PDB file of C-alpha atoms in Angstrom:
ATOM      1  CA  ASN A   1     -15.875  48.676-198.031  1.00 61.00           C
ATOM      2  CA  ALA A   2     -13.239  50.770-196.258  1.00 72.00           C
ATOM      3  CA  GLY A   3     -15.626  52.212-193.638  1.00 91.00           C
ATOM      4  CA  VAL A   4     -13.743  54.416-191.164  1.00 94.00           C
ATOM      5  CA  THR A   5     -10.000  54.630-191.681  1.00 95.00           C
ATOM      6  CA  GLN A   6      -7.687  56.264-189.183  1.00 96.00           C
ATOM      7  CA  THR A   7      -3.945  56.745-189.262  1.00 96.00           C
ATOM      8  CA  PRO A   8      -1.423  56.244-187.833  1.00 96.00           C
ATOM      9  CA  LYS A   9      -2.104  53.020-185.897  1.00 95.00           C
ATOM     10  CA  PHE A  10       0.790  53.592-183.520  1.00 95.00           C
ATOM     11  CA  ARG A  11       2.798  56.672-182.625  1.00 96.00           C
ATOM     12  CA  ILE A  12       5.249  57.720-179.940  1.00 96.00           C
ATOM     13  CA  LEU A  13       5.493  61.442-179.262  1.00 96.00           C
ATOM     14  CA  LYS A  14       7.794  63.445-177.068  1.00 96.00           C
ATOM     15  CA  ILE A  15       6.320  65.886-174.583  1.00 97.00           C
ATOM     16  CA  GLY A  16       5.582  69.174-176.307  1.00 96.00           C
ATOM     17  CA  GLN A  17       5.436  67.771-179.843  1.00 96.00           C
ATOM     18  CA  SER A  18       2.356  68.146-182.001  1.00 96.00           C
ATOM     19  CA  MET A  19       0.700  65.713-184.353  1.00 96.00           C
ATOM     20  CA  THR A  20      -2.482  65.073-186.295  1.00 97.00           C
ATOM     21  CA  LEU A  21      -4.504  61.879-186.249  1.00 97.00           C
ATOM     22  CA  GLN A  22      -6.202  61.450-189.585  1.00 98.00           C
ATOM     23  CA  CYS A  23      -9.697  60.034-190.006  1.00 98.00           C
ATOM     24  CA  THR A  24     -11.684  59.490-193.154  1.00 97.00           C
ATOM     25  CA  GLN A  25     -14.945  57.688-193.871  1.00 96.00           C
ATOM     26  CA  ASP A  26     -16.464  56.656-197.164  1.00 94.00           C
ATOM     27  CA  MET A  27     -20.044  56.088-196.038  1.00 92.00           C
ATOM     28  CA  ASN A  28     -21.228  59.675-196.569  1.00 91.00           C
ATOM     29  CA  HIS A  29     -22.029  59.960-192.862  1.00 91.00           C
ATOM     30  CA  ASN A  30     -22.902  63.351-191.475  1.00 90.00           C
ATOM     31  CA  TYR A  31     -21.785  62.656-187.928  1.00 90.00           C
ATOM     32  CA  MET A  32     -18.172  62.040-186.966  1.00 92.00           C
ATOM     33  CA  TYR A  33     -16.577  61.615-183.549  1.00 93.00           C
ATOM     34  CA  TRP A  34     -13.258  61.346-181.807  1.00 95.00           C
ATOM     35  CA  TYR A  35     -13.084  59.262-178.622  1.00 94.00           C
ATOM     36  CA  ARG A  36     -10.215  58.377-176.360  1.00 95.00           C
ATOM     37  CA  GLN A  37     -10.047  55.239-174.258  1.00 93.00           C
ATOM     38  CA  ASP A  38      -7.707  54.948-171.316  1.00 91.00           C
ATOM     39  CA  PRO A  39      -6.775  51.486-169.958  1.00 82.00           C
ATOM     40  CA  GLY A  40      -9.700  49.793-168.244  1.00 77.00           C
ATOM     41  CA  MET A  41     -12.029  52.650-169.064  1.00 81.00           C
ATOM     42  CA  GLY A  42     -14.862  53.332-171.431  1.00 85.00           C
ATOM     43  CA  LEU A  43     -14.742  55.793-174.294  1.00 90.00           C
ATOM     44  CA  LYS A  44     -14.728  59.510-173.613  1.00 91.00           C
ATOM     45  CA  LEU A  45     -15.833  61.910-176.331  1.00 91.00           C
ATOM     46  CA  ILE A  46     -13.244  64.517-177.322  1.00 95.00           C
ATOM     47  CA  TYR A  47     -14.925  66.336-180.203  1.00 94.00           C
ATOM     48  CA  TYR A  48     -17.698  65.626-182.634  1.00 92.00           C
ATOM     49  CA  SER A  49     -19.097  67.046-185.845  1.00 92.00           C
ATOM     50  CA  VAL A  50     -22.597  66.938-187.276  1.00 88.00           C
ATOM     51  CA  GLY A  51     -21.548  68.007-190.748  1.00 91.00           C
ATOM     52  CA  ALA A  52     -18.893  69.761-192.783  1.00 93.00           C
ATOM     53  CA  GLY A  53     -17.920  73.056-191.208  1.00 94.00           C
ATOM     54  CA  ILE A  54     -19.540  72.244-187.848  1.00 94.00           C
ATOM     55  CA  THR A  55     -17.660  70.952-184.825  1.00 95.00           C
ATOM     56  CA  ASP A  56     -18.440  70.819-181.133  1.00 92.00           C
ATOM     57  CA  LYS A  57     -16.659  69.933-177.912  1.00 92.00           C
ATOM     58  CA  GLY A  58     -17.274  66.683-176.144  1.00 89.00           C
ATOM     59  CA  GLU A  59     -16.445  65.672-172.601  1.00 88.00           C
ATOM     60  CA  VAL A  60     -12.632  65.991-172.749  1.00 94.00           C
ATOM     61  CA  PRO A  61     -11.627  68.554-175.437  1.00 96.00           C
ATOM     62  CA  ASN A  62      -8.693  70.246-173.691  1.00 96.00           C
ATOM     63  CA  GLY A  63      -5.403  69.852-175.548  1.00 96.00           C
ATOM     64  CA  TYR A  64      -7.076  68.925-178.833  1.00 97.00           C
ATOM     65  CA  ASN A  65      -8.430  70.638-181.918  1.00 97.00           C
ATOM     66  CA  VAL A  66     -10.469  69.409-184.859  1.00 97.00           C
ATOM     67  CA  SER A  67     -11.667  70.605-188.227  1.00 96.00           C
ATOM     68  CA  ARG A  68     -14.263  69.309-190.674  1.00 97.00           C
ATOM     69  CA  SER A  69     -13.674  70.843-194.070  1.00 96.00           C
ATOM     70  CA  THR A  70     -15.243  67.914-195.934  1.00 96.00           C
ATOM     71  CA  THR A  71     -17.866  65.274-195.135  1.00 95.00           C
ATOM     72  CA  GLU A  72     -15.244  62.537-195.394  1.00 96.00           C
ATOM     73  CA  ASP A  73     -12.426  63.845-193.209  1.00 97.00           C
ATOM     74  CA  PHE A  74     -12.225  64.703-189.517  1.00 98.00           C
ATOM     75  CA  PRO A  75      -8.607  65.126-188.358  1.00 98.00           C
ATOM     76  CA  LEU A  76      -7.732  65.459-184.674  1.00 98.00           C
ATOM     77  CA  ARG A  77      -4.834  67.725-183.784  1.00 97.00           C
ATOM     78  CA  LEU A  78      -2.804  67.359-180.590  1.00 96.00           C
ATOM     79  CA  GLU A  79      -0.938  70.520-179.690  1.00 90.00           C
ATOM     80  CA  LEU A  80       1.892  70.369-177.136  1.00 93.00           C
ATOM     81  CA  ALA A  81       1.525  66.660-176.331  1.00 95.00           C
ATOM     82  CA  ALA A  82       1.440  65.717-172.638  1.00 96.00           C
ATOM     83  CA  PRO A  83       1.797  62.302-170.938  1.00 95.00           C
ATOM     84  CA  SER A  84      -1.897  62.528-169.959  1.00 95.00           C
ATOM     85  CA  GLN A  85      -2.722  62.222-173.650  1.00 96.00           C
ATOM     86  CA  THR A  86      -1.280  58.721-173.791  1.00 96.00           C
ATOM     87  CA  SER A  87      -4.327  56.725-174.821  1.00 96.00           C
ATOM     88  CA  VAL A  88      -6.057  54.846-177.595  1.00 96.00           C
ATOM     89  CA  TYR A  89      -7.960  57.127-179.942  1.00 97.00           C
ATOM     90  CA  PHE A  90     -10.986  56.012-181.919  1.00 96.00           C
ATOM     91  CA  CYS A  91     -12.588  57.883-184.749  1.00 96.00           C
ATOM     92  CA  ALA A  92     -16.197  57.004-185.523  1.00 93.00           C
ATOM     93  CA  SER A  93     -18.976  58.036-187.842  1.00 92.00           C
ATOM     94  CA  SER A  94     -22.710  57.601-188.197  1.00 87.00           C
ATOM     95  CA  TYR A  95     -25.575  58.663-190.394  1.00 82.00           C
ATOM     96  CA  SER A  96     -27.325  59.676-187.221  1.00 71.00           C
ATOM     97  CA  ILE A  97     -27.725  58.272-183.736  1.00 60.00           C
ATOM     98  CA  GLN A  98     -31.495  58.184-184.049  1.00 55.00           C
ATOM     99  CA  GLY A  99     -33.696  55.784-185.912  1.00 47.00           C
ATOM    100  CA  GLY A 100     -31.788  52.603-185.287  1.00 51.00           C
ATOM    101  CA  ASN A 101     -28.511  53.791-186.751  1.00 61.00           C
ATOM    102  CA  THR A 102     -25.374  52.861-184.954  1.00 75.00           C
ATOM    103  CA  ILE A 103     -21.902  54.324-185.147  1.00 82.00           C
ATOM    104  CA  TYR A 104     -18.987  52.733-186.942  1.00 88.00           C
ATOM    105  CA  PHE A 105     -15.534  52.827-185.427  1.00 91.00           C
ATOM    106  CA  GLY A 106     -12.087  52.987-186.938  1.00 94.00           C
ATOM    107  CA  GLU A 107      -9.472  50.473-185.824  1.00 93.00           C
ATOM    108  CA  GLY A 108      -7.907  52.809-183.277  1.00 95.00           C
ATOM    109  CA  SER A 109      -4.666  54.753-182.924  1.00 96.00           C
ATOM    110  CA  TRP A 110      -2.360  53.914-180.034  1.00 95.00           C
ATOM    111  CA  LEU A 111      -0.545  57.056-178.903  1.00 96.00           C
ATOM    112  CA  THR A 112       2.213  57.192-176.288  1.00 96.00           C
ATOM    113  CA  VAL A 113       3.641  60.494-175.047  1.00 96.00           C
ATOM    114  CA  VAL A 114       7.014  60.214-173.333  1.00 95.00           C
TER     115      VAL A 114
ATOM    116  CA  GLU B   1     -24.280  65.735-166.973  1.00 77.00           C
ATOM    117  CA  ASP B   2     -25.222  62.412-168.582  1.00 82.00           C
ATOM    118  CA  LYS B   3     -24.015  59.375-166.709  1.00 89.00           C
ATOM    119  CA  VAL B   4     -23.763  55.686-167.641  1.00 93.00           C
ATOM    120  CA  VAL B   5     -22.625  53.155-165.039  1.00 95.00           C
ATOM    121  CA  GLN B   6     -21.810  49.538-165.763  1.00 97.00           C
ATOM    122  CA  SER B   7     -21.402  46.679-163.322  1.00 96.00           C
ATOM    123  CA  PRO B   8     -19.565  44.608-162.534  1.00 96.00           C
ATOM    124  CA  LEU B   9     -16.314  46.172-163.724  1.00 94.00           C
ATOM    125  CA  SER B  10     -14.860  42.733-164.316  1.00 95.00           C
ATOM    126  CA  LEU B  11     -16.097  39.174-164.257  1.00 96.00           C
ATOM    127  CA  VAL B  12     -14.361  35.813-164.554  1.00 97.00           C
ATOM    128  CA  VAL B  13     -16.428  32.732-165.383  1.00 97.00           C
ATOM    129  CA  HIS B  14     -15.944  29.265-166.827  1.00 97.00           C
ATOM    130  CA  GLU B  15     -17.150  28.072-170.187  1.00 97.00           C
ATOM    131  CA  GLY B  16     -20.810  27.139-170.096  1.00 97.00           C
ATOM    132  CA  ASP B  17     -21.727  29.628-167.388  1.00 97.00           C
ATOM    133  CA  THR B  18     -24.430  32.256-167.902  1.00 97.00           C
ATOM    134  CA  VAL B  19     -23.566  35.886-167.193  1.00 98.00           C
ATOM    135  CA  THR B  20     -25.596  39.046-166.724  1.00 98.00           C
ATOM    136  CA  LEU B  21     -24.031  42.449-167.313  1.00 98.00           C
ATOM    137  CA  ASN B  22     -25.692  45.582-166.003  1.00 98.00           C
ATOM    138  CA  CYS B  23     -25.963  49.116-167.308  1.00 97.00           C
ATOM    139  CA  SER B  24     -27.736  51.956-165.518  1.00 97.00           C
ATOM    140  CA  TYR B  25     -28.062  55.487-166.795  1.00 95.00           C
ATOM    141  CA  GLU B  26     -29.037  59.016-165.875  1.00 93.00           C
ATOM    142  CA  VAL B  27     -29.453  61.114-168.994  1.00 86.00           C
ATOM    143  CA  THR B  28     -31.507  63.999-170.230  1.00 82.00           C
ATOM    144  CA  ASN B  29     -34.061  63.039-172.849  1.00 83.00           C
ATOM    145  CA  PHE B  30     -33.166  59.402-173.422  1.00 87.00           C
ATOM    146  CA  ARG B  31     -33.198  58.237-177.036  1.00 85.00           C
ATOM    147  CA  SER B  32     -31.594  54.778-177.161  1.00 88.00           C
ATOM    148  CA  LEU B  33     -29.186  52.434-175.412  1.00 92.00           C
ATOM    149  CA  LEU B  34     -26.532  50.493-177.282  1.00 92.00           C
ATOM    150  CA  TRP B  35     -24.329  47.544-176.386  1.00 94.00           C
ATOM    151  CA  TYR B  36     -20.904  46.966-177.942  1.00 93.00           C
ATOM    152  CA  LYS B  37     -18.304  44.210-177.703  1.00 95.00           C
ATOM    153  CA  GLN B  38     -14.644  45.237-177.744  1.00 93.00           C
ATOM    154  CA  GLU B  39     -11.851  42.723-178.302  1.00 90.00           C
ATOM    155  CA  LYS B  40      -8.590  44.705-178.240  1.00 79.00           C
ATOM    156  CA  LYS B  41      -9.634  46.779-181.220  1.00 83.00           C
ATOM    157  CA  ALA B  42     -12.622  48.901-182.141  1.00 86.00           C
ATOM    158  CA  PRO B  43     -15.988  48.223-180.488  1.00 89.00           C
ATOM    159  CA  THR B  44     -18.400  46.186-182.564  1.00 89.00           C
ATOM    160  CA  PHE B  45     -22.127  46.774-182.383  1.00 88.00           C
ATOM    161  CA  LEU B  46     -24.344  44.226-180.621  1.00 93.00           C
ATOM    162  CA  PHE B  47     -27.757  45.736-179.879  1.00 90.00           C
ATOM    163  CA  MET B  48     -29.714  48.954-179.904  1.00 90.00           C
ATOM    164  CA  LEU B  49     -32.651  49.258-177.491  1.00 92.00           C
ATOM    165  CA  THR B  50     -35.252  51.982-177.563  1.00 88.00           C
ATOM    166  CA  SER B  51     -38.377  50.428-176.017  1.00 86.00           C
ATOM    167  CA  SER B  52     -38.902  48.969-172.570  1.00 88.00           C
ATOM    168  CA  GLY B  53     -39.563  45.286-172.124  1.00 87.00           C
ATOM    169  CA  ILE B  54     -38.733  44.157-175.651  1.00 88.00           C
ATOM    170  CA  GLU B  55     -35.925  41.630-175.670  1.00 91.00           C
ATOM    171  CA  LYS B  56     -33.362  41.765-178.428  1.00 93.00           C
ATOM    172  CA  LYS B  57     -31.693  38.437-179.133  1.00 94.00           C
ATOM    173  CA  SER B  58     -28.756  37.292-181.217  1.00 93.00           C
ATOM    174  CA  GLY B  59     -27.654  33.709-180.705  1.00 96.00           C
ATOM    175  CA  ARG B  60     -26.573  33.284-177.092  1.00 97.00           C
ATOM    176  CA  LEU B  61     -26.739  37.010-176.401  1.00 97.00           C
ATOM    177  CA  SER B  62     -29.854  38.888-175.383  1.00 97.00           C
ATOM    178  CA  SER B  63     -30.609  42.288-173.953  1.00 97.00           C
ATOM    179  CA  ILE B  64     -33.548  44.129-172.486  1.00 96.00           C
ATOM    180  CA  LEU B  65     -34.238  47.704-171.445  1.00 95.00           C
ATOM    181  CA  ASP B  66     -36.221  49.057-168.492  1.00 94.00           C
ATOM    182  CA  LYS B  67     -36.911  52.752-169.119  1.00 89.00           C
ATOM    183  CA  LYS B  68     -38.789  53.167-165.859  1.00 92.00           C
ATOM    184  CA  GLU B  69     -35.912  51.915-163.708  1.00 91.00           C
ATOM    185  CA  LEU B  70     -33.298  53.334-166.136  1.00 94.00           C
ATOM    186  CA  PHE B  71     -31.240  50.237-166.760  1.00 95.00           C
ATOM    187  CA  SER B  72     -30.460  47.512-169.225  1.00 97.00           C
ATOM    188  CA  ILE B  73     -29.006  44.032-168.922  1.00 97.00           C
ATOM    189  CA  LEU B  74     -26.991  41.978-171.351  1.00 98.00           C
ATOM    190  CA  ASN B  75     -27.231  38.221-170.915  1.00 98.00           C
ATOM    191  CA  ILE B  76     -24.827  35.705-172.364  1.00 98.00           C
ATOM    192  CA  THR B  77     -25.763  32.042-172.001  1.00 97.00           C
ATOM    193  CA  ALA B  78     -23.454  29.025-172.402  1.00 97.00           C
ATOM    194  CA  THR B  79     -20.399  31.298-172.465  1.00 98.00           C
ATOM    195  CA  GLN B  80     -17.415  30.445-174.640  1.00 97.00           C
ATOM    196  CA  THR B  81     -13.798  31.614-174.479  1.00 97.00           C
ATOM    197  CA  GLY B  82     -14.519  33.731-177.559  1.00 96.00           C
ATOM    198  CA  ASP B  83     -16.929  35.791-175.480  1.00 97.00           C
ATOM    199  CA  SER B  84     -13.976  37.178-173.521  1.00 97.00           C
ATOM    200  CA  ALA B  85     -14.002  40.915-174.207  1.00 96.00           C
ATOM    201  CA  ILE B  86     -14.953  44.285-172.812  1.00 95.00           C
ATOM    202  CA  TYR B  87     -18.675  44.918-173.101  1.00 96.00           C
ATOM    203  CA  LEU B  88     -19.575  48.584-173.432  1.00 94.00           C
ATOM    204  CA  CYS B  89     -22.933  50.212-172.844  1.00 94.00           C
ATOM    205  CA  ALA B  90     -23.678  53.598-174.418  1.00 92.00           C
ATOM    206  CA  VAL B  91     -26.670  55.917-174.320  1.00 90.00           C
ATOM    207  CA  ALA B  92     -27.850  58.399-176.926  1.00 85.00           C
ATOM    208  CA  SER B  93     -29.642  61.327-175.368  1.00 78.00           C
ATOM    209  CA  GLY B  94     -30.800  64.882-175.881  1.00 69.00           C
ATOM    210  CA  SER B  95     -30.480  65.871-179.484  1.00 63.00           C
ATOM    211  CA  ALA B  96     -28.866  62.441-180.026  1.00 55.00           C
ATOM    212  CA  ARG B  97     -25.767  63.962-181.521  1.00 67.00           C
ATOM    213  CA  GLN B  98     -23.448  61.864-179.395  1.00 74.00           C
ATOM    214  CA  LEU B  99     -23.164  58.771-177.228  1.00 83.00           C
ATOM    215  CA  THR B 100     -22.175  58.610-173.578  1.00 87.00           C
ATOM    216  CA  PHE B 101     -20.275  55.418-172.784  1.00 90.00           C
ATOM    217  CA  GLY B 102     -19.985  53.510-169.550  1.00 93.00           C
ATOM    218  CA  SER B 103     -16.598  52.268-168.347  1.00 92.00           C
ATOM    219  CA  GLY B 104     -17.280  48.770-169.593  1.00 94.00           C
ATOM    220  CA  THR B 105     -17.339  45.279-168.083  1.00 96.00           C
ATOM    221  CA  GLN B 106     -14.257  43.133-168.686  1.00 95.00           C
ATOM    222  CA  LEU B 107     -15.500  39.550-169.141  1.00 97.00           C
ATOM    223  CA  THR B 108     -13.032  36.688-169.024  1.00 97.00           C
ATOM    224  CA  VAL B 109     -14.256  33.195-169.875  1.00 98.00           C
ATOM    225  CA  LEU B 110     -11.910  30.419-168.794  1.00 97.00           C
ATOM    226  CA  PRO B 111     -11.869  27.032-170.557  1.00 95.00           C
TER     227      PRO B 111
END
């Protein structure tokens, strides 16, 4: 089972460049999430989606955009990259948070902005 | 704003020791509390707790929730070097559309 797949695994960006982190899941999950994790910190929610066509801001959405055109895909767009966006990004998905369901994480994308 | 606080931030022990990791929370309309283990990659699920006083156990790991005092503990007995990781606590609240994570506890187990 592929689970949650995110690409690229590593990327170096120059300040002001843009890029898209891709995320796809094959578990038919309704909920998808993008988190970032700074060194020594927990995960902070950037954006999430409860289904195709529906997205919502999390705790730290500034400088990012998302779209959810299909159930499977939830790309994260960085516009005008800044050094503060240097972080590890995790995509995740779940059927729901309730009822004993947990969330499944991708392997992470290490992004450095220089 | 939902808040999840973990302590200690880091812990160094020797193999065979027992450790207790703490997680306290302040959230609106609590639904569940989850523990994850993270070893340099994606977090992996350990436990989900929804009811007070019921211990969840998996091998040397166990966890319990106190909904009155708003905290949970994760116990690891007879620690091994393979237990070295960041342990993350997360809470699902409100409409349970998202999780709020704590900053994690970095556990290092020395041989």
